[in-house]
Short mmCIF file of C-alpha atoms and ligand atoms in Angstrom, two decimals:
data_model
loop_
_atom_site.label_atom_id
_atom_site.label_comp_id
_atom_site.label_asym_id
_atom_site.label_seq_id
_atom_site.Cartn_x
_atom_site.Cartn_y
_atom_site.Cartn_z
CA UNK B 29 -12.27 14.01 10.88
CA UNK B 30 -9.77 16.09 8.47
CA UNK B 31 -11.79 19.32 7.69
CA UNK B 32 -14.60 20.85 9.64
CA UNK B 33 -16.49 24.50 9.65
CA UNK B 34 -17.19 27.33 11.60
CA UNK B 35 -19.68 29.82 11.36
CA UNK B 36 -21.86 32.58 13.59
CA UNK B 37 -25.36 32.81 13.22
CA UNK B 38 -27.95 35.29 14.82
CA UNK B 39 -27.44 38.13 16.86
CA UNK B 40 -23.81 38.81 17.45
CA UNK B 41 -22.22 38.56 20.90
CA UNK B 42 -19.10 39.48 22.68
CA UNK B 43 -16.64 36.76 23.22
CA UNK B 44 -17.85 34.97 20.08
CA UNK B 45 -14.52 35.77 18.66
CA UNK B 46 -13.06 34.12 21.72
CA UNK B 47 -14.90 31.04 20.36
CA UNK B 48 -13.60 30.96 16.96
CA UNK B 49 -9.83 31.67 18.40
CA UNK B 50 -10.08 28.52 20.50
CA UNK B 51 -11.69 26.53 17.92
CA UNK B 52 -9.53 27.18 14.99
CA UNK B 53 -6.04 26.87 17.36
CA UNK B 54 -7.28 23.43 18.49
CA UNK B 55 -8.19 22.37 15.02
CA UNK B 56 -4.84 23.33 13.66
CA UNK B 57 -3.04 21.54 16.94
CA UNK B 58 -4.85 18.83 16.11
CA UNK B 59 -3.76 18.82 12.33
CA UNK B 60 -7.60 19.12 10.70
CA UNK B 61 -8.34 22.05 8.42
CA UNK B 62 -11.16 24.55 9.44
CA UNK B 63 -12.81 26.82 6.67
CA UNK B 64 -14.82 29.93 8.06
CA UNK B 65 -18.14 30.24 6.77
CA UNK B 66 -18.98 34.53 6.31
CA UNK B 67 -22.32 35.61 7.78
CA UNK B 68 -24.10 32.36 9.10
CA UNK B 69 -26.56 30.38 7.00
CA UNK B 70 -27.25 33.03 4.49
CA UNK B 71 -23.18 32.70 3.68
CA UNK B 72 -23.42 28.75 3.61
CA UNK B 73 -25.99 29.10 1.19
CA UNK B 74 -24.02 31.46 -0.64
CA UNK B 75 -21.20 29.25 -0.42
CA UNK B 76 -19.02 32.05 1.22
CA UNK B 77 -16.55 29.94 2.89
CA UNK B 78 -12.72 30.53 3.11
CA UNK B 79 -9.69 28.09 4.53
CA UNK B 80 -8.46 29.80 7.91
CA UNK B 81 -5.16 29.62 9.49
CA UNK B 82 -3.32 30.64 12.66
CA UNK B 83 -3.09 34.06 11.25
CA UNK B 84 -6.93 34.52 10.60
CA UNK B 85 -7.67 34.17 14.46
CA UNK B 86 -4.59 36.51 15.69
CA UNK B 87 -5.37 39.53 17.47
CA UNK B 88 -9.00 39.01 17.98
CA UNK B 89 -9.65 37.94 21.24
CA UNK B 90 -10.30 41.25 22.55
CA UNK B 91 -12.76 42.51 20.17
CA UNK B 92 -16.70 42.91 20.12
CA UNK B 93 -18.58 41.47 17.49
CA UNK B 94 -17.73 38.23 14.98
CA UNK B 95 -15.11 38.44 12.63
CA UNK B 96 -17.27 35.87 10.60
CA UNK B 97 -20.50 37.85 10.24
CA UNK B 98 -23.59 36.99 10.92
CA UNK B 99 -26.70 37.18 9.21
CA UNK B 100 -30.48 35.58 9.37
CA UNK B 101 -31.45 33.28 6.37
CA UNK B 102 -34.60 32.68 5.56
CA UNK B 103 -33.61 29.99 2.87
CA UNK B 104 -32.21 27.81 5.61
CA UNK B 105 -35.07 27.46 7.88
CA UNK B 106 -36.89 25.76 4.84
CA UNK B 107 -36.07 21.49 4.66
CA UNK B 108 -34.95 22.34 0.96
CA UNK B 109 -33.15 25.35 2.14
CA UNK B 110 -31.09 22.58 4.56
CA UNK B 111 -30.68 20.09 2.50
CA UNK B 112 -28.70 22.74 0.39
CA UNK B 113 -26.51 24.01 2.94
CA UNK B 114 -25.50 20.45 3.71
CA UNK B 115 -24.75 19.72 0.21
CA UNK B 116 -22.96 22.90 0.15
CA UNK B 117 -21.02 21.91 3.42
CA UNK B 118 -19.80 18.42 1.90
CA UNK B 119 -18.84 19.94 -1.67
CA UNK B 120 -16.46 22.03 0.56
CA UNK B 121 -15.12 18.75 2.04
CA UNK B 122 -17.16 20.05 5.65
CA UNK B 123 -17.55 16.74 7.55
CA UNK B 124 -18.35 19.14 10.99
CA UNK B 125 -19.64 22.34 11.60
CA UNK B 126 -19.63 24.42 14.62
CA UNK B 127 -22.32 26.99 15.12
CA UNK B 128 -22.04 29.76 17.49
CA UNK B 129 -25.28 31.44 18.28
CA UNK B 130 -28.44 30.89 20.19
CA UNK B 131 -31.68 28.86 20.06
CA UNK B 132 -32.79 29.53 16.55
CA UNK B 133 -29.21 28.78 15.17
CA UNK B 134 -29.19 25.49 17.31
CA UNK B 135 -32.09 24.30 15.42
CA UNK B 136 -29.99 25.20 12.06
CA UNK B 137 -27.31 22.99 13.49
CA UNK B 138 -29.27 19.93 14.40
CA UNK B 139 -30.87 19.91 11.06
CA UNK B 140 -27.49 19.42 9.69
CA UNK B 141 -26.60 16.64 11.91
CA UNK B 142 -29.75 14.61 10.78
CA UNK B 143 -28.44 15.47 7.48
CA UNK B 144 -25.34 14.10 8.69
CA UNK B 145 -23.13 16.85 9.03
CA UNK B 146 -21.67 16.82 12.35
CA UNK B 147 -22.69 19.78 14.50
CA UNK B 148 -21.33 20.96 17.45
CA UNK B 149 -23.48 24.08 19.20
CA UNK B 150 -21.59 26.95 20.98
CA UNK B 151 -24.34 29.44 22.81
CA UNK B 152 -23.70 32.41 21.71
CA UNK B 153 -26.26 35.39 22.86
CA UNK B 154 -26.38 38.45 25.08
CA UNK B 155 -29.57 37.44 26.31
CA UNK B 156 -28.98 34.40 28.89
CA UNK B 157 -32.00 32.93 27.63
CA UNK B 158 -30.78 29.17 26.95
CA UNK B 159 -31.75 27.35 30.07
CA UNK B 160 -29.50 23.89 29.28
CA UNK B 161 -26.53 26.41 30.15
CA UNK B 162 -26.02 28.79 33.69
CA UNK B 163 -24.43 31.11 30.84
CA UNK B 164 -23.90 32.13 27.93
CA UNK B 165 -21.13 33.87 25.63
CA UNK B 166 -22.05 37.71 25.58
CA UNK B 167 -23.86 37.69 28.68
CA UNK B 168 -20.91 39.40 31.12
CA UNK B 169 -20.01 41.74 28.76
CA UNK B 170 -23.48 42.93 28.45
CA UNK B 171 -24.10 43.20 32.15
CA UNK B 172 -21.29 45.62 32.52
CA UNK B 173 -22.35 47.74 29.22
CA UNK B 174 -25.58 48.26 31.07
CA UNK B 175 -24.40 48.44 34.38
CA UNK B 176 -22.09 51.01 33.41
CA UNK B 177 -25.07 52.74 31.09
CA UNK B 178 -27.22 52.40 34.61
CA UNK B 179 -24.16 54.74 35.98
CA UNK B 180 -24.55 57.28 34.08
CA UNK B 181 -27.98 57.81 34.06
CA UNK B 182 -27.28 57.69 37.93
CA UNK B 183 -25.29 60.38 38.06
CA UNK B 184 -27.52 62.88 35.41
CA UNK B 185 -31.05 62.05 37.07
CA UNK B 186 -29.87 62.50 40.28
CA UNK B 187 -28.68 66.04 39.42
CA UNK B 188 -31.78 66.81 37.60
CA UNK B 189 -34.17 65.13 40.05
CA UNK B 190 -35.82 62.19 37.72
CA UNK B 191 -36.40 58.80 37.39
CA UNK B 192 -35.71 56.92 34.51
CA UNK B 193 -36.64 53.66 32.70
CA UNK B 194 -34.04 51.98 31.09
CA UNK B 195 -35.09 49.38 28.25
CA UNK B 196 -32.72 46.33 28.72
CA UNK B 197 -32.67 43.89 25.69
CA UNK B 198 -32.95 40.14 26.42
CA UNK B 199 -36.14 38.83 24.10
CA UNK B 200 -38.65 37.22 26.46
CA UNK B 201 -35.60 36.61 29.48
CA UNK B 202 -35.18 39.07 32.36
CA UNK B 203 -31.77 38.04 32.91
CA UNK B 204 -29.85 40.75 31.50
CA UNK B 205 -32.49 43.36 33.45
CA UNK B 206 -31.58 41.71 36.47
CA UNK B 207 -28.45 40.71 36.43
CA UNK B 208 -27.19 44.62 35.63
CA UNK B 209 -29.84 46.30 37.82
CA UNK B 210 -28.70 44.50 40.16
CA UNK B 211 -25.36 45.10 39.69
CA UNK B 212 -25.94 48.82 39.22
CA UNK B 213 -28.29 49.59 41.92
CA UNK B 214 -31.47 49.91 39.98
CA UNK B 215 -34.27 50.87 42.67
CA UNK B 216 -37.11 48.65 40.58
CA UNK B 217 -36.40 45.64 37.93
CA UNK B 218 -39.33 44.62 36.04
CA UNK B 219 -38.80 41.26 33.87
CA UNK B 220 -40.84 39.18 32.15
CA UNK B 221 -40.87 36.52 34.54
CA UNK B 222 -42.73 38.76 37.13
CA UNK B 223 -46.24 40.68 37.05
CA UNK B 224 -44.91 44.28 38.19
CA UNK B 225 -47.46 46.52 40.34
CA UNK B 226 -47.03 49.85 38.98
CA UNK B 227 -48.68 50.77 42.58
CA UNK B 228 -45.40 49.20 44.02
CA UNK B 229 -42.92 51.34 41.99
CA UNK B 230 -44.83 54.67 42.44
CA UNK B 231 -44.51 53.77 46.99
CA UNK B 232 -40.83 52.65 46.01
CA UNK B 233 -40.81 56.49 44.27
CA UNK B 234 -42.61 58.30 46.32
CA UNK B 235 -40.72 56.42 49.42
CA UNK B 236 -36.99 57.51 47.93
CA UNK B 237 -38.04 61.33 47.58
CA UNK B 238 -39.44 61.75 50.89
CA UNK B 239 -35.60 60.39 52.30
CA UNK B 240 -33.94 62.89 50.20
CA UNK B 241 -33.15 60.73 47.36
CA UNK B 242 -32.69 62.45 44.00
CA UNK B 243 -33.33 59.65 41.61
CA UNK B 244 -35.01 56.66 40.79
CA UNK B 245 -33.76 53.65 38.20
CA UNK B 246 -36.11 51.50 36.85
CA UNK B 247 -34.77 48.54 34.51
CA UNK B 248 -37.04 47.30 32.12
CA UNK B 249 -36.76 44.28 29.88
CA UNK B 250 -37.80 44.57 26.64
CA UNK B 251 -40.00 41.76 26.44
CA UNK B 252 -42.34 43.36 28.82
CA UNK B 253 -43.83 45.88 27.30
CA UNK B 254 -43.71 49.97 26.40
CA UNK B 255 -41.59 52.18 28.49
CA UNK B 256 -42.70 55.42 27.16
CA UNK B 257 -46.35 54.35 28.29
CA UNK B 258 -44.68 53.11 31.69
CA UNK B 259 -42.58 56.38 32.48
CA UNK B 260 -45.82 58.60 31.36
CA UNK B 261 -48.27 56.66 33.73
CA UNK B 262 -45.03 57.36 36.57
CA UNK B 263 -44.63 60.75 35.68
CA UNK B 264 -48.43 61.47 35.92
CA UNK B 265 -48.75 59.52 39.05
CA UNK B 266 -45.81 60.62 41.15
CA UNK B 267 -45.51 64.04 39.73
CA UNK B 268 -41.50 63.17 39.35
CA UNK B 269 -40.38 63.63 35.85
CA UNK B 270 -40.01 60.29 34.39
CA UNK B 271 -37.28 59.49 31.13
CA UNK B 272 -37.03 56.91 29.09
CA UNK B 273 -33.19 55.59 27.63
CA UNK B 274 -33.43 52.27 25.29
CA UNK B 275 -29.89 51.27 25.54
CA UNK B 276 -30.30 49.22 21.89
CA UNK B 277 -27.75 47.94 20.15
CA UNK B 278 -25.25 49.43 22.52
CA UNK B 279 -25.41 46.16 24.88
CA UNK B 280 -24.10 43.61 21.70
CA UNK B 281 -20.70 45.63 21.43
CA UNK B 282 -17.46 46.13 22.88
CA UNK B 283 -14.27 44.03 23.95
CA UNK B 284 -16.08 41.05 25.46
CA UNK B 285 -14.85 40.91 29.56
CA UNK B 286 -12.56 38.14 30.65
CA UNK B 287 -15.12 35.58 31.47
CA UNK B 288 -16.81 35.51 28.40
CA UNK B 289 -13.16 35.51 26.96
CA UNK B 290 -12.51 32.50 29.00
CA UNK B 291 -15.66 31.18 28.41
CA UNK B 292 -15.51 31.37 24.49
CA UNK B 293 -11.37 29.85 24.78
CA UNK B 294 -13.05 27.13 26.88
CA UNK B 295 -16.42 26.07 24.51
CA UNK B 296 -14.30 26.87 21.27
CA UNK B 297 -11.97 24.27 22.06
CA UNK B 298 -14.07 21.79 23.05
CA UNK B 299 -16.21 21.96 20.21
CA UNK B 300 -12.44 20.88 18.51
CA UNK B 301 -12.40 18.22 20.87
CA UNK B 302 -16.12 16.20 20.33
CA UNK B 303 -15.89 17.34 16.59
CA UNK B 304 -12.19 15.08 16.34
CA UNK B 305 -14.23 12.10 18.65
CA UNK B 306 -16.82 12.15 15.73
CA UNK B 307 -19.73 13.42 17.92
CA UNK B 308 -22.25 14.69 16.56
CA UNK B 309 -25.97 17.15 17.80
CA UNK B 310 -23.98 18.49 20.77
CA UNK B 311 -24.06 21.45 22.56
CA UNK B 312 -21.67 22.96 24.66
CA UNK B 313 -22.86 24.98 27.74
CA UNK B 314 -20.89 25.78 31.35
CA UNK B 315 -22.95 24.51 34.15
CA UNK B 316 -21.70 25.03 38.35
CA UNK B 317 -18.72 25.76 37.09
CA UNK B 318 -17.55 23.20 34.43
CA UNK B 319 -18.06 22.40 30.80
CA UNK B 320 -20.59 20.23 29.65
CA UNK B 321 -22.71 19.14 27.09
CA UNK B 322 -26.06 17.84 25.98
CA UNK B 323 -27.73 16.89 23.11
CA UNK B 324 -28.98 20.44 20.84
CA UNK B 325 -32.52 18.46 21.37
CA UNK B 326 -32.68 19.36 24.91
CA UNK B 327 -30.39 22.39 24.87
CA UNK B 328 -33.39 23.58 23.11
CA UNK B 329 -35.96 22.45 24.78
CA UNK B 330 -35.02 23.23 28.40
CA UNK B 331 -36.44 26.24 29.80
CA UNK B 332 -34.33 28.98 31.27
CA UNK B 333 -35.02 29.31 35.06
CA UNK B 334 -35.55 32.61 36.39
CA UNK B 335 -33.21 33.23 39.80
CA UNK B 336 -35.81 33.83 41.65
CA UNK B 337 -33.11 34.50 45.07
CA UNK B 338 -31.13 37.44 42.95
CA UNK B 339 -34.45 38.88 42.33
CA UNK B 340 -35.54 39.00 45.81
CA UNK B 341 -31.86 40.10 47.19
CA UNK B 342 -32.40 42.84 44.06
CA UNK B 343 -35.23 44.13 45.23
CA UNK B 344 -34.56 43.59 48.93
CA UNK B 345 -31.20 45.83 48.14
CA UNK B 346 -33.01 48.70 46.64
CA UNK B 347 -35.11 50.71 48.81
O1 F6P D 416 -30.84 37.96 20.80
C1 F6P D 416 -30.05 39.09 20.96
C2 F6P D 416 -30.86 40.35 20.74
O2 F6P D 416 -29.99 41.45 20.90
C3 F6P D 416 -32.09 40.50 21.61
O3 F6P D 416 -31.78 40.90 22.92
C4 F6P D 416 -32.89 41.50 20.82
O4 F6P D 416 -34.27 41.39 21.10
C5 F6P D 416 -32.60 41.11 19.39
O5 F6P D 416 -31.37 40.39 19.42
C6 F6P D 416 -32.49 42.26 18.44
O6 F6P D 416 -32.31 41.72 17.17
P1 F6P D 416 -31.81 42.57 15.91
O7 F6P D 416 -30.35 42.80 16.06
O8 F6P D 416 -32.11 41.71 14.74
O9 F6P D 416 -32.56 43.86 15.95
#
């Protein structure tokens, strides 16, 4: 294989640069060409696609965010819409393509590879939510944005006496709600993946202030439900003043954190790798510990597993 592409697609992620770094250097160390395609499908279809070079990847592996865009494209989900961006692809001279994103993107790339494009999938998503893979690129980076976010609020509702609910992104995965309230000492997690008892929370409340504790952080994930309706019914219940902080679009930036660094370096290069053996409907995920990959078929069809032990240490923690 002489010439292959690259492109982002969906919901941007931290580390994803980390990904294009690795795949472009291996490309070029492996003598093939590599053309960047700007803002996912919607540039393929635009034919937005430009030659890269050792240059185009320097000084990016500490930055949020893609340098190639991303965008959603409606065009591309349709079979015509496909069939297009594969023409496009092999007008460019694209014989592989590696997409970086998450579920919806996969199924992007492994219409291309019955097309017969090759297609190598990266995961690329804050939300942890592809279950073929223990993680994914973004993931780390978010857990300490909101983790760090869960700090703060620590510090004002404990001077001002309140509990807050923080809304955690994540789509329909508790992961990221976890993971960081976990990390940050939330004193209730609600997920998707759980029926919460409001009944519980208000005892877990009412429990804190009678031992002197000032505050009370409640993650929610977004997938769940309201959490202005949530912190009213506290508020009215416990009598505590209840806020609500949707972290947003906060949690997709900033310099990703070494693992997903190393994790993007890692999959980016790989992707180099199966692309120059001719392989085809891949995707790359990290599972106890190593790489690995399976076909974008099951990476999208496996369901993500809830950690049902981190849950119970979570909430076992916070008392
Ligand atoms: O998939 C990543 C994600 O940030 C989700 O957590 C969130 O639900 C969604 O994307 C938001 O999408 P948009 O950026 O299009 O508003």
């Amino acid at each position: 294989m002489k010439t292959i592409g690259i492109l982002t697609s969906g919901g941007d992620a931290p580390g994803m640069n980390s990904a294009i770094r690795g795949a472009v250097r291996t490309a070029l160390n492996k003598s093939m060409r590599i053309k960047g395609v700007r803002n996912g499908y919607d540039g393929l279809m635009k034919g937005d696609i430009y030659e890269m070079n050792i240059s185009s990847v320097a000084d990016i592996i500490h930055k949020g965010g893609t340098i190639l865009g991303t965008a959603r494209s409606l065009e591309f989900q349709t079979p015509e819409g496909q069939k297009r961006g594969a023409q496009i692809l092999a007008d460019y001279g694209i014989e592989g393509l590696i997409v970086i994103g998450g579920d919806g993107s996969f199924k992007g790339a492994k219409a291309l590879s019955d097309l017969g494009i090759k297609t190598i999938g990266i995961p690329g998503t804050i939300d942890n939510d592809m279950g073929y893979t223990d993680y994914t690129i973004g993931f780390f980076t978010a857990i300490e944005t909101v983790s760090d976010a869960i700090g703060k609020l620590r510090d004002t509702s404990s001077s001002h006496g309140r509990a807050v609910v923080i809304e955690v992104m994540g789509r329909n995965c508790g992961d990221l709600a976890l993971y960081s309230g976990l990390a940050g000492g939330a004193e209730s997690i609600i997920v998707p993946e759980h029926k919460f008892s409001i009944n519980e929370i208000i005892a877990k409340m009412e429990h804190g202030r009678k031992r002197g504790k000032l505050h009370h952080l409640i993650t929610l994930a977004e997938g769940v439900g309201d959490p202005y309706a949530l912190a009213n019914e506290l508020e009215e219940k416990t009598g505590i003043e209840t806020k609500v902080t949707v972290l947003g679009h906060v949690q997709r930036g900033g310099s990703p954190s070494a693992v997903d660094r190393l994790l993007g370096s890692a999959m980016g290069s790989r992707a180099v790798d199966l692309l120059a053996e001719e392989k085809t409907g891949l995707a790359i995920g990290y599972v106890n510990g190593k790489i690995i990959e399976v076909s974008i078929e099951e990476a999208t069809s496996v369901k993500s597993v809830f950690d049902e032990n981190l849950y119970d240490l979570a909430n076992s923690l916070s008392r």
